[in-house]
Short mmCIF file of C-alpha atoms in Angstrom, two decimals:
data_model
loop_
_atom_site.label_atom_id
_atom_site.label_comp_id
_atom_site.label_asym_id
_atom_site.label_seq_id
_atom_site.Cartn_x
_atom_site.Cartn_y
_atom_site.Cartn_z
CA UNK H 494 100.08 -27.26 -21.46
CA UNK H 495 101.03 -23.64 -20.94
CA UNK H 496 98.04 -21.33 -21.67
CA UNK H 497 99.98 -19.38 -24.27
CA UNK H 498 101.01 -22.55 -26.05
CA UNK H 499 97.43 -23.81 -25.99
CA UNK H 500 96.22 -20.53 -27.43
CA UNK H 501 98.76 -20.32 -30.23
CA UNK H 502 98.43 -23.94 -31.21
CA UNK H 503 94.78 -23.20 -31.87
CA UNK H 504 95.77 -20.20 -33.95
CA UNK H 505 98.54 -22.06 -35.72
CA UNK H 506 96.52 -25.07 -36.83
CA UNK H 507 93.10 -24.66 -37.25
CA UNK H 508 81.44 -22.50 -34.57
CA UNK H 509 78.85 -24.18 -34.64
CA UNK H 510 77.79 -25.61 -37.97
CA UNK H 511 75.03 -23.79 -39.82
CA UNK H 512 74.11 -25.38 -43.15
CA UNK H 513 74.67 -22.96 -45.99
CA UNK H 514 76.87 -20.61 -43.98
CA UNK H 515 79.86 -21.26 -46.23
CA UNK H 516 80.47 -22.86 -49.62
CA UNK H 517 78.51 -26.00 -50.33
CA UNK H 518 77.15 -28.05 -53.21
CA UNK H 519 74.00 -29.82 -54.29
CA UNK H 520 73.13 -33.46 -54.77
CA UNK H 521 71.04 -36.21 -53.19
CA UNK H 522 72.01 -38.49 -50.32
CA UNK H 523 72.54 -42.14 -51.01
CA UNK H 524 72.11 -45.17 -48.83
CA UNK H 525 74.82 -46.71 -46.67
CA UNK H 526 73.51 -50.25 -46.83
CA UNK H 527 72.10 -50.51 -43.33
CA UNK H 528 68.74 -48.85 -43.98
CA UNK H 529 69.85 -45.39 -42.93
CA UNK H 530 69.97 -42.64 -45.53
CA UNK H 531 73.35 -41.16 -46.32
CA UNK H 532 76.79 -42.72 -46.56
CA UNK H 533 79.42 -42.26 -43.90
CA UNK H 534 82.01 -39.60 -44.65
CA UNK H 535 85.72 -40.40 -44.49
CA UNK H 536 87.74 -37.38 -43.39
CA UNK H 537 91.51 -36.91 -43.07
CA UNK H 538 92.47 -34.27 -40.51
CA UNK H 539 95.92 -32.72 -40.27
CA UNK H 540 96.32 -32.31 -36.52
CA UNK H 541 95.55 -35.00 -33.93
CA UNK H 542 94.06 -34.21 -30.53
CA UNK H 543 96.65 -32.95 -28.06
CA UNK H 544 94.44 -32.42 -24.99
CA UNK H 545 92.05 -35.41 -24.94
CA UNK H 546 89.56 -33.40 -27.01
CA UNK H 547 89.12 -30.79 -24.33
CA UNK H 548 87.06 -27.84 -25.62
CA UNK H 549 89.20 -25.41 -23.67
CA UNK H 550 92.30 -25.55 -25.84
CA UNK H 551 93.42 -26.28 -29.40
CA UNK H 552 91.22 -29.40 -29.69
CA UNK H 553 88.08 -27.26 -29.59
CA UNK H 554 88.33 -26.64 -33.33
CA UNK H 555 88.48 -30.38 -34.03
CA UNK H 556 85.12 -30.75 -32.33
CA UNK H 557 83.55 -27.83 -34.19
CA UNK H 558 85.03 -28.81 -37.58
CA UNK H 559 83.54 -32.30 -37.25
CA UNK H 560 80.10 -30.98 -36.31
CA UNK H 561 80.21 -32.26 -32.74
CA UNK H 562 80.02 -29.11 -30.64
CA UNK H 563 78.43 -25.67 -30.72
CA UNK H 564 77.76 -22.76 -28.41
CA UNK H 565 75.10 -20.15 -27.84
CA UNK H 566 76.06 -18.31 -31.02
CA UNK H 567 77.81 -18.96 -34.32
CA UNK H 568 79.92 -16.75 -36.56
CA UNK H 569 78.38 -16.04 -39.94
CA UNK H 570 80.20 -15.56 -43.25
CA UNK H 571 80.56 -11.83 -42.56
CA UNK H 572 82.17 -12.38 -39.17
CA UNK H 573 79.08 -11.36 -37.18
CA UNK H 574 77.33 -13.26 -34.38
CA UNK H 575 74.48 -15.50 -35.56
CA UNK H 576 71.98 -17.64 -33.63
CA UNK H 577 72.95 -21.17 -32.60
CA UNK H 578 71.72 -22.66 -29.31
CA UNK H 579 70.49 -19.16 -28.53
CA UNK H 580 67.80 -18.10 -31.00
CA UNK H 581 68.06 -14.45 -29.89
CA UNK H 582 69.67 -12.13 -27.37
CA UNK H 583 69.38 -8.63 -26.00
CA UNK H 584 71.61 -6.31 -23.99
CA UNK H 585 70.15 -5.07 -20.69
CA UNK H 586 73.08 -2.78 -19.90
CA UNK H 587 76.74 -2.49 -20.89
CA UNK H 588 77.67 -5.45 -18.65
CA UNK H 589 74.57 -7.67 -18.91
CA UNK H 590 73.16 -9.75 -21.78
CA UNK H 591 70.18 -12.11 -21.86
CA UNK H 592 70.21 -15.06 -24.28
CA UNK H 593 66.94 -16.82 -25.13
CA UNK H 594 67.40 -20.51 -25.91
CA UNK H 595 65.86 -22.52 -28.73
CA UNK H 596 64.38 -25.97 -28.15
CA UNK H 597 67.30 -28.39 -28.41
CA UNK H 598 68.59 -31.63 -26.96
CA UNK H 599 71.97 -32.91 -25.90
CA UNK H 600 73.26 -36.07 -27.54
CA UNK H 601 72.70 -37.98 -24.29
CA UNK H 602 68.95 -37.31 -24.62
CA UNK H 603 68.61 -34.57 -22.01
CA UNK H 604 67.16 -31.15 -22.81
CA UNK H 605 69.27 -28.05 -23.34
CA UNK H 606 68.04 -25.95 -20.42
CA UNK H 607 69.09 -22.57 -19.11
CA UNK H 608 70.68 -24.15 -16.05
CA UNK H 609 72.67 -26.59 -18.19
CA UNK H 610 73.98 -23.76 -20.39
CA UNK H 611 74.84 -21.60 -17.39
CA UNK H 612 76.69 -24.51 -15.77
CA UNK H 613 78.63 -25.16 -19.00
CA UNK H 614 79.75 -21.53 -19.23
CA UNK H 615 80.68 -21.54 -15.56
CA UNK H 616 82.86 -24.61 -16.09
CA UNK H 617 84.63 -22.76 -18.91
CA UNK H 618 85.39 -19.80 -16.65
CA UNK H 619 86.93 -22.17 -14.10
CA UNK H 620 89.08 -24.08 -16.60
CA UNK H 621 92.87 -24.11 -16.20
CA UNK H 622 94.50 -22.88 -18.28
CA UNK H 623 92.02 -20.18 -19.16
CA UNK H 624 90.38 -20.63 -22.59
CA UNK H 625 91.67 -18.11 -25.12
CA UNK H 626 88.15 -16.78 -25.73
CA UNK H 627 87.97 -15.64 -22.11
CA UNK H 628 91.36 -13.97 -21.94
CA UNK H 629 90.97 -10.82 -19.86
CA UNK H 630 87.23 -11.37 -19.40
CA UNK H 631 85.54 -11.96 -16.02
CA UNK H 632 82.25 -13.63 -16.90
CA UNK H 633 79.37 -15.12 -14.90
CA UNK H 634 76.29 -16.95 -16.19
CA UNK H 635 73.03 -17.86 -14.49
CA UNK H 636 69.68 -19.30 -15.52
CA UNK H 637 66.80 -16.88 -15.89
CA UNK H 638 63.88 -19.25 -15.83
CA UNK H 639 64.04 -22.36 -18.03
CA UNK H 640 64.65 -20.75 -21.43
CA UNK H 641 66.92 -17.74 -20.81
CA UNK H 642 70.50 -17.31 -19.63
CA UNK H 643 71.83 -14.06 -18.18
CA UNK H 644 75.53 -13.45 -18.81
CA UNK H 645 77.34 -10.67 -16.96
CA UNK H 646 80.87 -9.35 -17.40
CA UNK H 647 82.87 -7.38 -14.87
CA UNK H 648 83.73 -4.79 -17.54
CA UNK H 649 81.73 -3.79 -20.62
CA UNK H 650 82.20 -6.33 -23.41
CA UNK H 651 80.49 -5.07 -26.57
CA UNK H 652 81.41 -8.21 -28.54
CA UNK H 653 80.12 -10.77 -26.03
CA UNK H 654 77.68 -12.46 -28.48
CA UNK H 655 80.58 -12.92 -30.92
CA UNK H 656 82.87 -14.13 -28.14
CA UNK H 657 80.36 -16.84 -27.24
CA UNK H 658 80.67 -18.26 -30.76
CA UNK H 659 84.17 -19.48 -29.91
CA UNK H 660 84.64 -23.28 -30.02
CA UNK H 661 86.23 -22.86 -26.57
CA UNK H 662 82.80 -21.97 -25.17
CA UNK H 663 80.81 -24.87 -26.60
CA UNK H 664 77.98 -26.20 -24.44
CA UNK H 665 77.92 -29.78 -23.15
CA UNK H 666 75.49 -31.68 -20.91
CA UNK H 667 76.04 -32.12 -17.18
CA UNK H 668 77.31 -35.64 -17.84
CA UNK H 669 80.39 -34.25 -19.63
CA UNK H 670 81.99 -32.54 -16.64
CA UNK H 671 83.88 -34.30 -13.85
CA UNK H 672 85.03 -33.04 -10.47
CA UNK H 673 88.55 -32.34 -11.75
CA UNK H 674 87.40 -29.93 -14.45
CA UNK H 675 87.80 -32.35 -17.36
CA UNK H 676 85.24 -32.45 -20.16
CA UNK H 677 84.26 -35.64 -21.99
CA UNK H 678 82.67 -34.71 -25.35
CA UNK H 679 81.67 -38.31 -26.19
CA UNK H 680 77.89 -38.28 -26.52
CA UNK H 681 77.42 -35.04 -24.56
CA UNK H 682 77.43 -32.23 -27.13
CA UNK H 683 74.61 -30.76 -29.25
CA UNK H 684 75.89 -30.78 -32.86
CA UNK H 685 74.64 -32.80 -35.84
CA UNK H 686 77.27 -35.51 -35.28
CA UNK H 687 77.84 -37.42 -32.06
CA UNK H 688 81.35 -38.48 -31.12
CA UNK H 689 81.11 -42.17 -30.25
CA UNK H 690 84.74 -43.25 -30.12
CA UNK H 691 88.16 -41.57 -30.04
CA UNK H 692 91.32 -43.58 -30.55
CA UNK H 693 93.91 -41.13 -29.24
CA UNK H 694 95.93 -39.51 -32.00
CA UNK H 695 94.83 -42.04 -34.64
CA UNK H 696 91.12 -41.76 -35.37
CA UNK H 697 87.64 -40.87 -34.23
CA UNK H 698 84.19 -42.23 -35.06
CA UNK H 699 81.00 -40.18 -35.15
CA UNK H 700 77.36 -41.07 -35.76
CA UNK H 701 74.58 -38.82 -36.96
CA UNK H 702 72.60 -37.23 -34.11
CA UNK H 703 69.04 -37.61 -35.32
CA UNK H 704 67.56 -35.14 -32.80
CA UNK H 705 69.74 -32.24 -33.87
CA UNK H 706 67.76 -29.00 -33.66
CA UNK H 707 69.06 -27.82 -37.05
CA UNK H 708 67.74 -30.83 -38.94
CA UNK H 709 68.92 -34.37 -39.61
CA UNK H 710 72.37 -34.57 -41.20
CA UNK H 711 72.47 -36.12 -44.67
CA UNK H 712 75.52 -38.29 -43.88
CA UNK H 713 74.97 -41.16 -41.46
CA UNK H 714 78.28 -40.59 -39.71
CA UNK H 715 81.95 -39.69 -40.01
CA UNK H 716 85.10 -41.78 -39.84
CA UNK H 717 87.93 -39.36 -39.11
CA UNK H 718 91.62 -40.17 -39.37
CA UNK H 719 94.40 -37.96 -38.08
CA UNK H 720 97.16 -37.93 -40.72
CA UNK H 721 99.93 -35.49 -39.88
CA UNK H 722 101.87 -35.96 -43.13
CA UNK H 723 100.47 -33.71 -45.86
CA UNK H 724 101.66 -35.95 -48.67
CA UNK H 725 99.88 -38.89 -47.07
CA UNK H 726 96.65 -36.89 -46.78
CA UNK H 727 96.79 -35.94 -50.45
CA UNK H 728 97.53 -39.54 -51.43
CA UNK H 729 94.58 -40.81 -49.37
CA UNK H 730 92.24 -38.50 -51.28
CA UNK H 731 93.75 -39.31 -54.64
CA UNK H 732 93.38 -43.08 -54.10
CA UNK H 733 89.82 -42.74 -52.80
CA UNK H 734 90.62 -43.80 -49.23
CA UNK H 735 89.09 -40.57 -47.86
CA UNK H 736 86.40 -38.21 -49.09
CA UNK H 737 87.78 -35.01 -47.57
CA UNK H 738 91.40 -34.10 -46.81
CA UNK H 739 92.02 -30.86 -44.97
CA UNK H 740 95.08 -28.61 -45.19
CA UNK H 741 96.68 -30.04 -48.31
CA UNK H 742 100.22 -28.61 -48.57
CA UNK H 743 100.91 -26.26 -51.46
CA UNK H 744 103.56 -28.66 -52.75
CA UNK H 745 100.91 -31.40 -53.08
CA UNK H 746 98.18 -29.32 -54.69
CA UNK H 747 99.33 -30.07 -58.23
CA UNK H 748 99.11 -33.81 -57.57
CA UNK H 749 95.34 -33.55 -57.12
CA UNK H 750 92.83 -33.34 -59.93
CA UNK H 751 91.55 -29.76 -60.38
CA UNK H 752 88.01 -30.96 -59.60
CA UNK H 753 89.11 -32.09 -56.14
CA UNK H 754 91.03 -28.95 -55.12
CA UNK H 755 89.28 -26.16 -53.24
CA UNK H 756 91.23 -23.14 -52.03
CA UNK H 757 89.73 -20.72 -49.54
CA UNK H 758 91.01 -17.35 -48.41
CA UNK H 759 91.43 -17.45 -44.65
CA UNK H 760 91.89 -15.02 -41.81
CA UNK H 761 95.40 -16.43 -41.30
CA UNK H 762 98.21 -13.93 -41.87
CA UNK H 763 101.87 -14.93 -42.06
CA UNK H 764 103.97 -12.05 -40.79
CA UNK H 765 107.55 -11.13 -40.01
CA UNK H 766 107.67 -10.00 -36.38
CA UNK H 767 110.56 -7.70 -35.53
CA UNK H 768 111.92 -7.38 -31.98
CA UNK H 769 111.29 -3.75 -31.05
CA UNK H 770 112.60 -3.97 -27.49
CA UNK H 771 116.15 -5.33 -27.78
CA UNK H 772 118.87 -6.06 -30.29
CA UNK H 773 119.59 -4.14 -33.48
CA UNK H 774 115.93 -3.98 -34.55
CA UNK H 775 115.10 -1.95 -31.47
CA UNK H 776 116.13 0.91 -33.76
CA UNK H 777 113.02 1.88 -35.79
CA UNK H 778 115.19 2.79 -38.78
CA UNK H 779 116.55 -0.77 -38.86
CA UNK H 780 113.02 -2.18 -38.68
CA UNK H 781 112.05 0.11 -41.55
CA UNK H 782 115.03 -1.21 -43.52
CA UNK H 783 113.85 -4.78 -42.92
CA UNK H 784 110.34 -3.92 -44.01
CA UNK H 785 111.61 -2.22 -47.17
CA UNK H 786 113.72 -5.28 -48.03
CA UNK H 787 110.82 -7.73 -48.18
CA UNK H 788 109.03 -8.47 -51.45
CA UNK H 789 105.72 -10.06 -50.44
CA UNK H 790 104.56 -10.78 -54.00
CA UNK H 791 107.56 -13.09 -54.46
CA UNK H 792 106.39 -15.10 -51.47
CA UNK H 793 102.76 -15.33 -52.60
CA UNK H 794 103.63 -16.46 -56.11
CA UNK H 795 106.81 -18.37 -55.31
CA UNK H 796 106.55 -20.19 -51.99
CA UNK H 797 102.75 -20.44 -52.01
CA UNK H 798 102.42 -20.93 -55.78
CA UNK H 799 99.49 -18.52 -55.91
CA UNK H 800 97.67 -20.03 -52.90
CA UNK H 801 98.22 -16.85 -50.90
CA UNK H 802 97.68 -13.12 -51.29
CA UNK H 803 100.50 -10.58 -50.76
CA UNK H 804 100.50 -9.09 -47.27
CA UNK H 805 98.27 -6.02 -46.99
CA UNK H 806 98.00 -5.64 -43.22
CA UNK H 807 97.23 -7.55 -40.05
CA UNK H 808 93.90 -8.47 -41.68
CA UNK H 809 93.74 -9.91 -45.18
CA UNK H 810 91.14 -10.34 -47.95
CA UNK H 811 89.10 -12.91 -46.02
CA UNK H 812 88.22 -10.16 -43.54
CA UNK H 813 85.87 -8.77 -46.14
CA UNK H 814 85.25 -5.37 -44.55
CA UNK H 815 88.91 -4.54 -43.91
CA UNK H 816 90.11 -3.38 -47.32
CA UNK H 817 87.49 -0.66 -47.64
CA UNK H 818 88.35 0.69 -44.22
CA UNK H 819 92.15 0.35 -44.31
CA UNK H 820 94.18 3.50 -43.63
CA UNK H 821 97.83 4.22 -44.30
CA UNK H 822 100.34 3.29 -41.55
CA UNK H 823 101.15 6.23 -39.32
CA UNK H 824 104.47 7.30 -37.77
CA UNK H 825 106.79 5.12 -39.84
CA UNK H 826 110.51 5.83 -39.59
CA UNK H 827 112.67 6.19 -42.67
CA UNK H 828 114.76 3.17 -43.63
CA UNK H 829 118.34 3.24 -42.35
CA UNK H 830 121.37 1.40 -43.67
CA UNK H 831 121.33 -2.32 -42.90
CA UNK H 832 124.89 -2.99 -44.00
CA UNK H 833 126.64 -5.30 -41.52
CA UNK H 834 123.65 -5.53 -39.13
CA UNK H 835 123.60 -9.08 -37.73
CA UNK H 836 120.23 -10.56 -36.77
CA UNK H 837 118.76 -13.94 -35.89
CA UNK H 838 115.62 -14.98 -37.78
CA UNK H 839 113.53 -17.89 -36.47
CA UNK H 840 110.48 -19.91 -37.46
CA UNK H 841 108.97 -23.37 -36.95
CA UNK H 842 108.43 -26.35 -39.22
CA UNK H 843 104.96 -27.45 -38.08
CA UNK H 844 103.66 -25.64 -41.16
CA UNK H 845 105.75 -26.90 -44.10
CA UNK H 846 105.75 -23.58 -46.00
CA UNK H 847 107.19 -21.50 -43.15
CA UNK H 848 110.82 -22.67 -43.37
CA UNK H 849 110.77 -21.87 -47.08
CA UNK H 850 109.22 -18.46 -46.36
CA UNK H 851 111.95 -17.80 -43.81
CA UNK H 852 114.64 -18.84 -46.28
CA UNK H 853 113.34 -16.41 -48.91
CA UNK H 854 113.03 -13.61 -46.35
CA UNK H 855 116.60 -14.35 -45.22
CA UNK H 856 117.83 -13.92 -48.79
CA UNK H 857 115.91 -10.68 -49.22
CA UNK H 858 117.27 -9.26 -45.95
CA UNK H 859 120.81 -10.26 -46.88
CA UNK H 860 120.43 -8.54 -50.23
CA UNK H 861 119.60 -5.36 -48.28
CA UNK H 862 122.77 -5.70 -46.20
CA UNK H 863 121.67 -7.63 -43.11
CA UNK H 864 123.70 -10.59 -41.90
CA UNK H 865 121.12 -13.24 -41.06
CA UNK H 866 121.35 -16.41 -38.97
CA UNK H 867 118.33 -18.69 -39.48
CA UNK H 868 116.94 -20.98 -36.76
CA UNK H 869 114.19 -23.50 -37.47
CA UNK H 870 112.70 -25.73 -34.77
CA UNK H 871 109.46 -27.48 -33.92
CA UNK H 872 107.09 -24.86 -32.51
CA UNK H 873 106.96 -26.10 -28.93
CA UNK H 874 110.76 -25.97 -28.76
CA UNK H 875 111.08 -22.30 -29.62
CA UNK H 876 107.91 -20.67 -28.27
CA UNK H 877 109.49 -19.79 -24.92
CA UNK H 878 112.50 -18.15 -26.54
CA UNK H 879 110.23 -16.23 -28.91
CA UNK H 880 108.08 -14.89 -26.09
CA UNK H 881 111.22 -13.93 -24.15
CA UNK H 882 112.48 -11.83 -27.09
CA UNK H 883 115.54 -13.97 -27.81
CA UNK H 884 115.15 -13.62 -31.59
CA UNK H 885 115.47 -10.46 -33.63
CA UNK H 886 112.90 -11.58 -36.19
CA UNK H 887 110.28 -14.30 -36.27
CA UNK H 888 108.08 -15.68 -39.07
CA UNK H 889 104.66 -16.51 -37.64
CA UNK H 890 101.39 -17.75 -39.19
CA UNK H 891 98.54 -16.33 -37.10
CA UNK H 892 94.79 -16.74 -37.47
CA UNK H 893 93.63 -13.23 -36.61
CA UNK H 894 89.99 -14.11 -35.81
CA UNK H 895 90.08 -17.69 -34.48
CA UNK H 896 89.86 -17.12 -30.74
CA UNK H 897 86.93 -14.72 -30.49
CA UNK H 898 86.07 -13.45 -33.96
CA UNK H 899 86.80 -9.94 -32.72
CA UNK H 900 89.41 -8.12 -34.84
CA UNK H 901 90.59 -6.10 -31.86
CA UNK H 902 91.56 -9.14 -29.80
CA UNK H 903 94.64 -10.07 -31.84
CA UNK H 904 95.93 -6.48 -31.68
CA UNK H 905 95.59 -6.44 -27.89
CA UNK H 906 97.28 -9.80 -27.37
CA UNK H 907 100.07 -9.41 -29.94
CA UNK H 908 101.01 -5.72 -30.03
CA UNK H 909 100.28 -3.97 -26.72
CA UNK H 910 102.54 -3.50 -23.71
CA UNK H 911 100.50 -5.98 -21.65
CA UNK H 912 99.75 -8.34 -24.53
CA UNK H 913 100.22 -11.99 -23.59
CA UNK H 914 101.43 -13.04 -27.06
CA UNK H 915 103.67 -10.09 -27.89
CA UNK H 916 106.54 -11.79 -29.76
CA UNK H 917 107.43 -8.43 -31.32
CA UNK H 918 107.99 -7.07 -27.79
CA UNK H 919 106.14 -3.92 -28.86
CA UNK H 920 105.33 -1.35 -26.20
CA UNK H 921 104.21 1.86 -27.87
CA UNK H 922 101.89 4.37 -26.18
CA UNK H 923 100.24 5.35 -29.45
CA UNK H 924 99.48 1.71 -30.28
CA UNK H 925 98.15 1.05 -26.77
CA UNK H 926 95.95 4.13 -26.98
CA UNK H 927 94.53 3.13 -30.37
CA UNK H 928 93.85 -0.46 -29.28
CA UNK H 929 92.19 0.70 -26.04
CA UNK H 930 89.94 3.03 -28.03
CA UNK H 931 88.94 0.13 -30.30
CA UNK H 932 88.21 -2.10 -27.30
CA UNK H 933 85.84 0.54 -25.87
CA UNK H 934 83.88 0.93 -29.11
CA UNK H 935 80.57 -0.95 -29.13
CA UNK H 936 78.99 -0.16 -32.50
CA UNK H 937 80.17 -2.90 -34.92
CA UNK H 938 80.96 -0.58 -37.83
CA UNK H 939 82.72 1.96 -35.65
CA UNK H 940 84.63 -0.85 -33.92
CA UNK H 941 85.90 -1.98 -37.31
CA UNK H 942 86.98 1.60 -38.08
CA UNK H 943 88.78 1.78 -34.73
CA UNK H 944 90.45 -1.59 -35.38
CA UNK H 945 91.82 -0.30 -38.68
CA UNK H 946 93.12 2.86 -37.01
CA UNK H 947 94.87 0.64 -34.47
CA UNK H 948 96.23 -1.53 -37.27
CA UNK H 949 97.69 1.59 -38.89
CA UNK H 950 99.47 2.42 -35.61
CA UNK H 951 100.84 -1.13 -35.34
CA UNK H 952 102.07 -1.14 -38.94
CA UNK H 953 103.56 2.31 -38.43
CA UNK H 954 105.83 0.90 -35.72
CA UNK H 955 107.22 -1.69 -38.19
CA UNK H 956 106.97 -4.29 -35.43
CA UNK H 957 105.27 -6.55 -37.96
CA UNK H 958 105.68 -6.86 -41.71
CA UNK H 959 102.63 -8.69 -43.18
CA UNK H 960 104.02 -11.24 -45.65
CA UNK H 961 101.08 -13.21 -47.05
CA UNK H 962 97.45 -13.98 -46.33
CA UNK H 963 97.15 -17.71 -46.61
CA UNK H 964 94.65 -19.73 -48.61
CA UNK H 965 93.96 -23.21 -47.30
CA UNK H 966 93.64 -26.05 -49.79
CA UNK H 967 91.00 -28.66 -49.04
CA UNK H 968 90.85 -31.89 -50.99
CA UNK H 969 87.24 -32.87 -51.72
CA UNK H 970 86.22 -36.04 -53.56
CA UNK H 971 84.19 -35.52 -56.73
CA UNK H 972 81.15 -37.25 -55.22
CA UNK H 973 81.13 -35.07 -52.09
CA UNK H 974 78.74 -32.14 -51.66
CA UNK H 975 78.18 -29.56 -48.96
CA UNK H 976 81.67 -29.21 -47.46
CA UNK H 977 81.86 -26.02 -45.39
CA UNK H 978 84.88 -24.08 -46.67
CA UNK H 979 85.28 -21.67 -43.81
CA UNK H 980 87.64 -18.65 -43.87
CA UNK H 981 87.69 -18.74 -40.06
CA UNK H 982 88.79 -22.42 -39.99
CA UNK H 983 86.07 -23.37 -37.51
CA UNK H 984 83.88 -25.55 -39.72
CA UNK H 985 84.29 -28.34 -42.25
CA UNK H 986 81.38 -30.80 -42.03
CA UNK H 987 77.72 -29.85 -41.53
CA UNK H 988 74.20 -31.17 -41.95
CA UNK H 989 74.37 -30.85 -45.73
CA UNK H 990 77.75 -32.54 -46.19
CA UNK H 991 77.30 -35.85 -48.00
CA UNK H 992 78.48 -38.21 -50.73
#
């Protein structure tokens, strides 16, 4: 799979699991009939594995959401790095960090040692294609005694502890890695649930890992089914065939009892990307006209039936610090006349709401005078054309914090001259300068301020019109407690999840 496709599929669809990190419930475990406390959980997942459950691509989030894998750090509810396999860390200089390990075991019974962790990170740096979390980062890792790992980067990386929380950088035992660079996660990870069997794109079976460092899980295992059809997932929950159904489509939400519907604000933003390098929208006044034509509240209340918030910026309400730091867009052009301007608008149907979003946007643009041709394809069939700038406008759902947790990363990849996912074809010196300044800023609070200044520059170019900030709907059976409703879409099942 092309590295860009692997990266975006992770962002389009879907940390280590820390009990209590996100929303959960109370209750007592039962008995599953074989003498082990806790019933098995039945989970319906929306997207099947596409890369044999490799941690280096989109499948990494499947492993983290099911409680199989984890890395040195986790991401907490505020988007900051938190301890996981590393109980602490310190920075020796601007290129060197030392991570002190906790006592933990791999699911194959071997100890989590500094050499094993260093080898796992080294394998990640050698993976092809490059994991999204390591994009643009030259990293080396080596053991420092038995309980510490020294990680060095070629250039200063002030967010390295947060970067290491990425599901792409999960740690597996030596047994997992073969000579060809493949990783087998069956029985080789460190999470509370051990993957015991994977049946391709159909199902997976997991058992509780009783030696998990974070405490024994309350469920005895997980039976996961991959059900691509959203209606079928909702039906499976409604009929009691599954306990948890992820990513319930908006159109199916009303079919579920209110007690089984949970909606969570996410860091996923659906935006209208406008081609700023070629075609009629190269003219900033035409982009401004397109931006002025769009009514985002109509999308949030209409298409998403209230399960979305109107677009506020690149970052939405789930990025809790963003609203208080947001600044007005800078350098915006005045809106020109759109009358008779012909453009091609494209989107994909992997997410069922996007074609409807595109249809509403088309109508709004036409009302403003644009002549709009709409193209809808499966994502893999239009990605290349989108990256090559063959569309004038593109509706994209993008998780802004999935890859690394760093708010600056999505700006660099999507809106700079050298960005590797720049569908908007934006190349603006003021944007590049603002993003570079944010990348150099180490202090977390000041980095957030710099990210918002860069966001203002991006929005000022009108290369992107934020449409909505999506809420995901999770179906949860009434007997289920402790589901991890994660705005970053990295977790789902943890030690406290049970029925």
